[in-house]
Amino acid sequence: MALPLLLIASAFGGLYLSEQHKKALMQQDANRGLPLDTSTAKEAIGRWPSDVYPSSLSVTPVPGSIVCCSVYQAFDHTGVVIDEDTIVELHGSGLVRAVSPKRFLSDRSGRHIFIACNQLAEPFVFSKAVQQGAQEVFNFYDYHVFKQNCYRHTWLCLTECDQQIDSFEGFNQLLSDTVQAPIYWDVAAFKAP
């Protein structure tokens, strides 16, 4: 008799958490319209990426911009845009690949690709990331989810600095510290092939 009650409680708990997540994202969207005081801004992420409640803003990626997508709502996978229809990513196999936006989402649960932007929905662009990302294609790394992951590889492409990054939050903190602004993950609007 206790099992059905646990299942019902779990379902309601999941709905509650989903509603809380949506409310938090809505609050982030509302705060975005306010003037940003960079001297007191403490949060690295101004707007989280979310397939459940994506940003209403759609931004065209440019070479050198940073993108991400959801992986089974447990992780966010990152990559670097090197041209209008190519993203460089470190795949879970350890292979660095140049893939289309469609392929970037393939075998992942995400429905959207998100792009790292400032408060005005302008993508952050790292010009050296285009050349560095292109040079990385077909390299192979000993992939590890915490030690040698997509965050570390994306950071290497952006900065040419090889630094261990164990989480999406850690990646965003480094990115925010570098650009000295919170990161807003808006929907990436790639041109149709």
PDB file of C-alpha atoms in Angstrom:
ATOM      1  CA  MET A   1       0.000   0.000   0.000  1.00  0.00           C
ATOM      2  CA  ALA A   2       2.920   2.353   0.696  1.00  0.00           C
ATOM      3  CA  LEU A   3       4.339   2.012  -2.851  1.00  0.00           C
ATOM      4  CA  PRO A   4       1.397   3.758  -4.611  1.00  0.00           C
ATOM      5  CA  LEU A   5       1.582   6.561  -2.051  1.00  0.00           C
ATOM      6  CA  LEU A   6       5.313   6.953  -2.677  1.00  0.00           C
ATOM      7  CA  LEU A   7       4.732   7.083  -6.430  1.00  0.00           C
ATOM      8  CA  ILE A   8       2.026   9.726  -6.043  1.00  0.00           C
ATOM      9  CA  ALA A   9       4.215  11.762  -3.682  1.00  0.00           C
ATOM     10  CA  SER A  10       7.129  11.512  -6.129  1.00  0.00           C
ATOM     11  CA  ALA A  11       4.942  12.698  -9.004  1.00  0.00           C
ATOM     12  CA  PHE A  12       3.680  15.686  -7.014  1.00  0.00           C
ATOM     13  CA  GLY A  13       7.215  16.437  -5.832  1.00  0.00           C
ATOM     14  CA  GLY A  14       8.442  16.412  -9.427  1.00  0.00           C
ATOM     15  CA  LEU A  15       5.653  18.753 -10.508  1.00  0.00           C
ATOM     16  CA  TYR A  16       6.437  21.097  -7.626  1.00  0.00           C
ATOM     17  CA  LEU A  17      10.147  21.217  -8.521  1.00  0.00           C
ATOM     18  CA  SER A  18       9.306  21.800 -12.185  1.00  0.00           C
ATOM     19  CA  GLU A  19       7.028  24.709 -11.237  1.00  0.00           C
ATOM     20  CA  GLN A  20       9.715  26.164  -8.960  1.00  0.00           C
ATOM     21  CA  HIS A  21      12.273  25.877 -11.773  1.00  0.00           C
ATOM     22  CA  LYS A  22       9.904  27.633 -14.184  1.00  0.00           C
ATOM     23  CA  LYS A  23       9.249  30.413 -11.650  1.00  0.00           C
ATOM     24  CA  ALA A  24      12.989  30.912 -11.143  1.00  0.00           C
ATOM     25  CA  LEU A  25      13.509  31.201 -14.915  1.00  0.00           C
ATOM     26  CA  MET A  26      10.617  33.641 -15.200  1.00  0.00           C
ATOM     27  CA  GLN A  27      12.202  35.736 -12.441  1.00  0.00           C
ATOM     28  CA  GLN A  28      15.531  35.670 -14.300  1.00  0.00           C
ATOM     29  CA  ASP A  29      13.726  36.928 -17.413  1.00  0.00           C
ATOM     30  CA  ALA A  30      12.029  39.695 -15.421  1.00  0.00           C
ATOM     31  CA  ASN A  31      15.332  40.738 -13.807  1.00  0.00           C
ATOM     32  CA  ARG A  32      16.980  40.921 -17.215  1.00  0.00           C
ATOM     33  CA  GLY A  33      15.081  44.094 -18.040  1.00  0.00           C
ATOM     34  CA  LEU A  34      16.465  45.848 -14.982  1.00  0.00           C
ATOM     35  CA  PRO A  35      19.656  47.902 -15.141  1.00  0.00           C
ATOM     36  CA  LEU A  36      22.624  45.663 -14.330  1.00  0.00           C
ATOM     37  CA  ASP A  37      24.890  46.879 -11.564  1.00  0.00           C
ATOM     38  CA  THR A  38      28.102  45.026 -12.386  1.00  0.00           C
ATOM     39  CA  SER A  39      29.678  46.109  -9.113  1.00  0.00           C
ATOM     40  CA  THR A  40      27.136  44.058  -7.147  1.00  0.00           C
ATOM     41  CA  ALA A  41      26.359  41.289  -9.674  1.00  0.00           C
ATOM     42  CA  LYS A  42      27.294  38.023  -7.968  1.00  0.00           C
ATOM     43  CA  GLU A  43      25.559  35.420 -10.080  1.00  0.00           C
ATOM     44  CA  ALA A  44      27.597  34.008 -12.959  1.00  0.00           C
ATOM     45  CA  ILE A  45      24.437  32.905 -14.767  1.00  0.00           C
ATOM     46  CA  GLY A  46      21.850  35.577 -15.481  1.00  0.00           C
ATOM     47  CA  ARG A  47      19.569  33.151 -17.369  1.00  0.00           C
ATOM     48  CA  TRP A  48      19.913  29.359 -17.251  1.00  0.00           C
ATOM     49  CA  PRO A  49      19.417  27.287 -20.406  1.00  0.00           C
ATOM     50  CA  SER A  50      16.150  25.345 -20.207  1.00  0.00           C
ATOM     51  CA  ASP A  51      14.249  23.183 -22.666  1.00  0.00           C
ATOM     52  CA  VAL A  52      11.274  23.221 -20.277  1.00  0.00           C
ATOM     53  CA  TYR A  53      11.034  27.017 -20.325  1.00  0.00           C
ATOM     54  CA  PRO A  54      13.499  28.395 -22.913  1.00  0.00           C
ATOM     55  CA  SER A  55      14.385  32.050 -23.194  1.00  0.00           C
ATOM     56  CA  SER A  56      12.004  33.941 -25.468  1.00  0.00           C
ATOM     57  CA  LEU A  57      15.000  35.612 -27.109  1.00  0.00           C
ATOM     58  CA  SER A  58      16.452  34.082 -30.261  1.00  0.00           C
ATOM     59  CA  VAL A  59      20.035  34.973 -31.202  1.00  0.00           C
ATOM     60  CA  THR A  60      21.974  34.158 -34.369  1.00  0.00           C
ATOM     61  CA  PRO A  61      25.285  32.459 -33.532  1.00  0.00           C
ATOM     62  CA  VAL A  62      28.466  33.950 -34.950  1.00  0.00           C
ATOM     63  CA  PRO A  63      31.921  32.390 -35.281  1.00  0.00           C
ATOM     64  CA  GLY A  64      33.626  32.349 -31.891  1.00  0.00           C
ATOM     65  CA  SER A  65      30.414  32.179 -29.868  1.00  0.00           C
ATOM     66  CA  ILE A  66      29.672  29.525 -27.249  1.00  0.00           C
ATOM     67  CA  VAL A  67      26.726  27.146 -27.370  1.00  0.00           C
ATOM     68  CA  CYS A  68      25.262  24.453 -25.154  1.00  0.00           C
ATOM     69  CA  CYS A  69      22.471  21.898 -25.087  1.00  0.00           C
ATOM     70  CA  SER A  70      20.913  19.659 -22.463  1.00  0.00           C
ATOM     71  CA  VAL A  71      21.932  16.034 -22.017  1.00  0.00           C
ATOM     72  CA  TYR A  72      19.070  14.147 -20.391  1.00  0.00           C
ATOM     73  CA  GLN A  73      18.355  17.126 -18.114  1.00  0.00           C
ATOM     74  CA  ALA A  74      21.365  16.126 -16.026  1.00  0.00           C
ATOM     75  CA  PHE A  75      24.201  17.935 -17.806  1.00  0.00           C
ATOM     76  CA  ASP A  76      24.720  20.762 -20.245  1.00  0.00           C
ATOM     77  CA  HIS A  77      27.060  20.065 -23.155  1.00  0.00           C
ATOM     78  CA  THR A  78      29.144  22.935 -24.592  1.00  0.00           C
ATOM     79  CA  GLY A  79      30.848  23.706 -27.879  1.00  0.00           C
ATOM     80  CA  VAL A  80      32.236  26.544 -29.995  1.00  0.00           C
ATOM     81  CA  VAL A  81      30.690  27.918 -33.206  1.00  0.00           C
ATOM     82  CA  ILE A  82      33.332  28.121 -35.934  1.00  0.00           C
ATOM     83  CA  ASP A  83      31.098  29.089 -38.861  1.00  0.00           C
ATOM     84  CA  GLU A  84      27.402  29.557 -39.589  1.00  0.00           C
ATOM     85  CA  ASP A  85      26.652  25.831 -39.585  1.00  0.00           C
ATOM     86  CA  THR A  86      29.534  24.174 -37.698  1.00  0.00           C
ATOM     87  CA  ILE A  87      30.134  23.596 -33.996  1.00  0.00           C
ATOM     88  CA  VAL A  88      33.331  22.103 -32.576  1.00  0.00           C
ATOM     89  CA  GLU A  89      32.701  19.815 -29.616  1.00  0.00           C
ATOM     90  CA  LEU A  90      34.477  17.234 -27.500  1.00  0.00           C
ATOM     91  CA  HIS A  91      32.302  14.147 -27.857  1.00  0.00           C
ATOM     92  CA  GLY A  92      31.916  11.682 -24.986  1.00  0.00           C
ATOM     93  CA  SER A  93      34.073   9.233 -26.946  1.00  0.00           C
ATOM     94  CA  GLY A  94      37.001  11.645 -26.573  1.00  0.00           C
ATOM     95  CA  LEU A  95      37.016  12.668 -30.239  1.00  0.00           C
ATOM     96  CA  VAL A  96      36.915  16.376 -31.076  1.00  0.00           C
ATOM     97  CA  ARG A  97      34.369  16.768 -33.862  1.00  0.00           C
ATOM     98  CA  ALA A  98      33.109  19.490 -36.173  1.00  0.00           C
ATOM     99  CA  VAL A  99      29.347  18.940 -36.359  1.00  0.00           C
ATOM    100  CA  SER A 100      26.214  20.607 -37.673  1.00  0.00           C
ATOM    101  CA  PRO A 101      23.723  22.072 -35.196  1.00  0.00           C
ATOM    102  CA  LYS A 102      21.439  19.100 -35.890  1.00  0.00           C
ATOM    103  CA  ARG A 103      24.248  16.667 -35.088  1.00  0.00           C
ATOM    104  CA  PHE A 104      25.146  18.666 -31.954  1.00  0.00           C
ATOM    105  CA  LEU A 105      21.667  17.829 -30.596  1.00  0.00           C
ATOM    106  CA  SER A 106      21.639  14.256 -31.903  1.00  0.00           C
ATOM    107  CA  ASP A 107      21.653  11.525 -29.225  1.00  0.00           C
ATOM    108  CA  ARG A 108      20.984  14.143 -26.563  1.00  0.00           C
ATOM    109  CA  SER A 109      17.690  15.004 -24.948  1.00  0.00           C
ATOM    110  CA  GLY A 110      17.872  18.732 -25.640  1.00  0.00           C
ATOM    111  CA  ARG A 111      15.484  20.273 -28.134  1.00  0.00           C
ATOM    112  CA  HIS A 112      17.261  23.623 -28.273  1.00  0.00           C
ATOM    113  CA  ILE A 113      20.777  24.898 -28.658  1.00  0.00           C
ATOM    114  CA  PHE A 114      21.508  27.853 -26.405  1.00  0.00           C
ATOM    115  CA  ILE A 115      24.064  30.604 -26.956  1.00  0.00           C
ATOM    116  CA  ALA A 116      25.981  32.517 -24.275  1.00  0.00           C
ATOM    117  CA  CYS A 117      24.931  36.179 -24.409  1.00  0.00           C
ATOM    118  CA  ASN A 118      25.098  39.365 -22.436  1.00  0.00           C
ATOM    119  CA  GLN A 119      22.081  41.092 -20.891  1.00  0.00           C
ATOM    120  CA  LEU A 120      21.270  42.717 -24.271  1.00  0.00           C
ATOM    121  CA  ALA A 121      21.139  39.309 -26.057  1.00  0.00           C
ATOM    122  CA  GLU A 122      24.441  39.891 -27.850  1.00  0.00           C
ATOM    123  CA  PRO A 123      26.581  36.752 -28.075  1.00  0.00           C
ATOM    124  CA  PHE A 124      29.957  36.723 -26.387  1.00  0.00           C
ATOM    125  CA  VAL A 125      32.541  36.185 -29.125  1.00  0.00           C
ATOM    126  CA  PHE A 126      36.056  34.828 -28.704  1.00  0.00           C
ATOM    127  CA  SER A 127      37.815  35.388 -32.021  1.00  0.00           C
ATOM    128  CA  LYS A 128      40.740  33.050 -31.231  1.00  0.00           C
ATOM    129  CA  ALA A 129      38.238  30.226 -30.587  1.00  0.00           C
ATOM    130  CA  VAL A 130      37.537  29.829 -34.314  1.00  0.00           C
ATOM    131  CA  GLN A 131      41.121  28.986 -35.245  1.00  0.00           C
ATOM    132  CA  GLN A 132      41.801  27.067 -32.031  1.00  0.00           C
ATOM    133  CA  GLY A 133      38.582  25.052 -32.434  1.00  0.00           C
ATOM    134  CA  ALA A 134      39.362  24.222 -36.070  1.00  0.00           C
ATOM    135  CA  GLN A 135      42.857  23.052 -35.099  1.00  0.00           C
ATOM    136  CA  GLU A 136      41.383  20.761 -32.437  1.00  0.00           C
ATOM    137  CA  VAL A 137      39.177  18.777 -34.853  1.00  0.00           C
ATOM    138  CA  PHE A 138      40.095  15.070 -34.931  1.00  0.00           C
ATOM    139  CA  ASN A 139      42.214  15.319 -31.787  1.00  0.00           C
ATOM    140  CA  PHE A 140      41.462  12.649 -29.237  1.00  0.00           C
ATOM    141  CA  TYR A 141      41.323  13.082 -25.457  1.00  0.00           C
ATOM    142  CA  ASP A 142      40.923  10.565 -22.668  1.00  0.00           C
ATOM    143  CA  TYR A 143      37.375  11.731 -21.869  1.00  0.00           C
ATOM    144  CA  HIS A 144      36.309  11.900 -18.237  1.00  0.00           C
ATOM    145  CA  VAL A 145      33.023  13.465 -17.131  1.00  0.00           C
ATOM    146  CA  PHE A 146      34.692  15.561 -14.400  1.00  0.00           C
ATOM    147  CA  LYS A 147      38.328  15.880 -15.455  1.00  0.00           C
ATOM    148  CA  GLN A 148      38.532  15.924 -19.268  1.00  0.00           C
ATOM    149  CA  ASN A 149      35.112  17.075 -20.447  1.00  0.00           C
ATOM    150  CA  CYS A 150      33.432  19.442 -22.898  1.00  0.00           C
ATOM    151  CA  TYR A 151      33.748  22.396 -20.496  1.00  0.00           C
ATOM    152  CA  ARG A 152      37.500  22.016 -20.298  1.00  0.00           C
ATOM    153  CA  HIS A 153      37.755  21.615 -24.060  1.00  0.00           C
ATOM    154  CA  THR A 154      35.527  24.602 -24.817  1.00  0.00           C
ATOM    155  CA  TRP A 155      37.563  26.695 -22.370  1.00  0.00           C
ATOM    156  CA  LEU A 156      40.766  25.567 -24.127  1.00  0.00           C
ATOM    157  CA  CYS A 157      39.328  26.754 -27.458  1.00  0.00           C
ATOM    158  CA  LEU A 158      38.259  30.105 -25.971  1.00  0.00           C
ATOM    159  CA  THR A 159      41.406  30.946 -24.036  1.00  0.00           C
ATOM    160  CA  GLU A 160      44.146  28.507 -25.132  1.00  0.00           C
ATOM    161  CA  CYS A 161      44.373  27.672 -21.413  1.00  0.00           C
ATOM    162  CA  ASP A 162      44.004  24.019 -20.404  1.00  0.00           C
ATOM    163  CA  GLN A 163      42.187  24.102 -17.083  1.00  0.00           C
ATOM    164  CA  GLN A 164      40.199  21.393 -15.337  1.00  0.00           C
ATOM    165  CA  ILE A 165      36.527  22.412 -15.027  1.00  0.00           C
ATOM    166  CA  ASP A 166      34.262  19.918 -13.314  1.00  0.00           C
ATOM    167  CA  SER A 167      30.810  21.442 -13.899  1.00  0.00           C
ATOM    168  CA  PHE A 168      28.654  23.689 -16.058  1.00  0.00           C
ATOM    169  CA  GLU A 169      28.449  26.075 -13.100  1.00  0.00           C
ATOM    170  CA  GLY A 170      32.257  26.194 -12.909  1.00  0.00           C
ATOM    171  CA  PHE A 171      32.457  26.845 -16.650  1.00  0.00           C
ATOM    172  CA  ASN A 172      29.966  29.703 -16.352  1.00  0.00           C
ATOM    173  CA  GLN A 173      31.851  31.185 -13.407  1.00  0.00           C
ATOM    174  CA  LEU A 174      35.092  31.289 -15.428  1.00  0.00           C
ATOM    175  CA  LEU A 175      33.254  32.699 -18.432  1.00  0.00           C
ATOM    176  CA  SER A 176      31.483  35.330 -16.328  1.00  0.00           C
ATOM    177  CA  ASP A 177      34.754  36.332 -14.648  1.00  0.00           C
ATOM    178  CA  THR A 178      36.408  36.691 -18.068  1.00  0.00           C
ATOM    179  CA  VAL A 179      33.689  38.829 -19.678  1.00  0.00           C
ATOM    180  CA  GLN A 180      32.868  40.528 -16.350  1.00  0.00           C
ATOM    181  CA  ALA A 181      29.134  40.026 -16.793  1.00  0.00           C
ATOM    182  CA  PRO A 182      26.500  37.395 -16.058  1.00  0.00           C
ATOM    183  CA  ILE A 183      25.893  34.818 -18.788  1.00  0.00           C
ATOM    184  CA  TYR A 184      22.428  34.659 -20.367  1.00  0.00           C
ATOM    185  CA  TRP A 185      21.720  31.432 -22.262  1.00  0.00           C
ATOM    186  CA  ASP A 186      19.352  32.410 -25.087  1.00  0.00           C
ATOM    187  CA  VAL A 187      17.979  30.191 -27.846  1.00  0.00           C
ATOM    188  CA  ALA A 188      20.428  29.928 -30.751  1.00  0.00           C
ATOM    189  CA  ALA A 189      18.826  30.575 -34.136  1.00  0.00           C
ATOM    190  CA  PHE A 190      20.970  28.772 -36.671  1.00  0.00           C
ATOM    191  CA  LYS A 191      20.122  29.352 -40.320  1.00  0.00           C
ATOM    192  CA  ALA A 192      18.388  26.411 -41.961  1.00  0.00           C
ATOM    193  CA  PRO A 193      20.702  24.444 -44.292  1.00  0.00           C
TER     194      PRO A 193
END
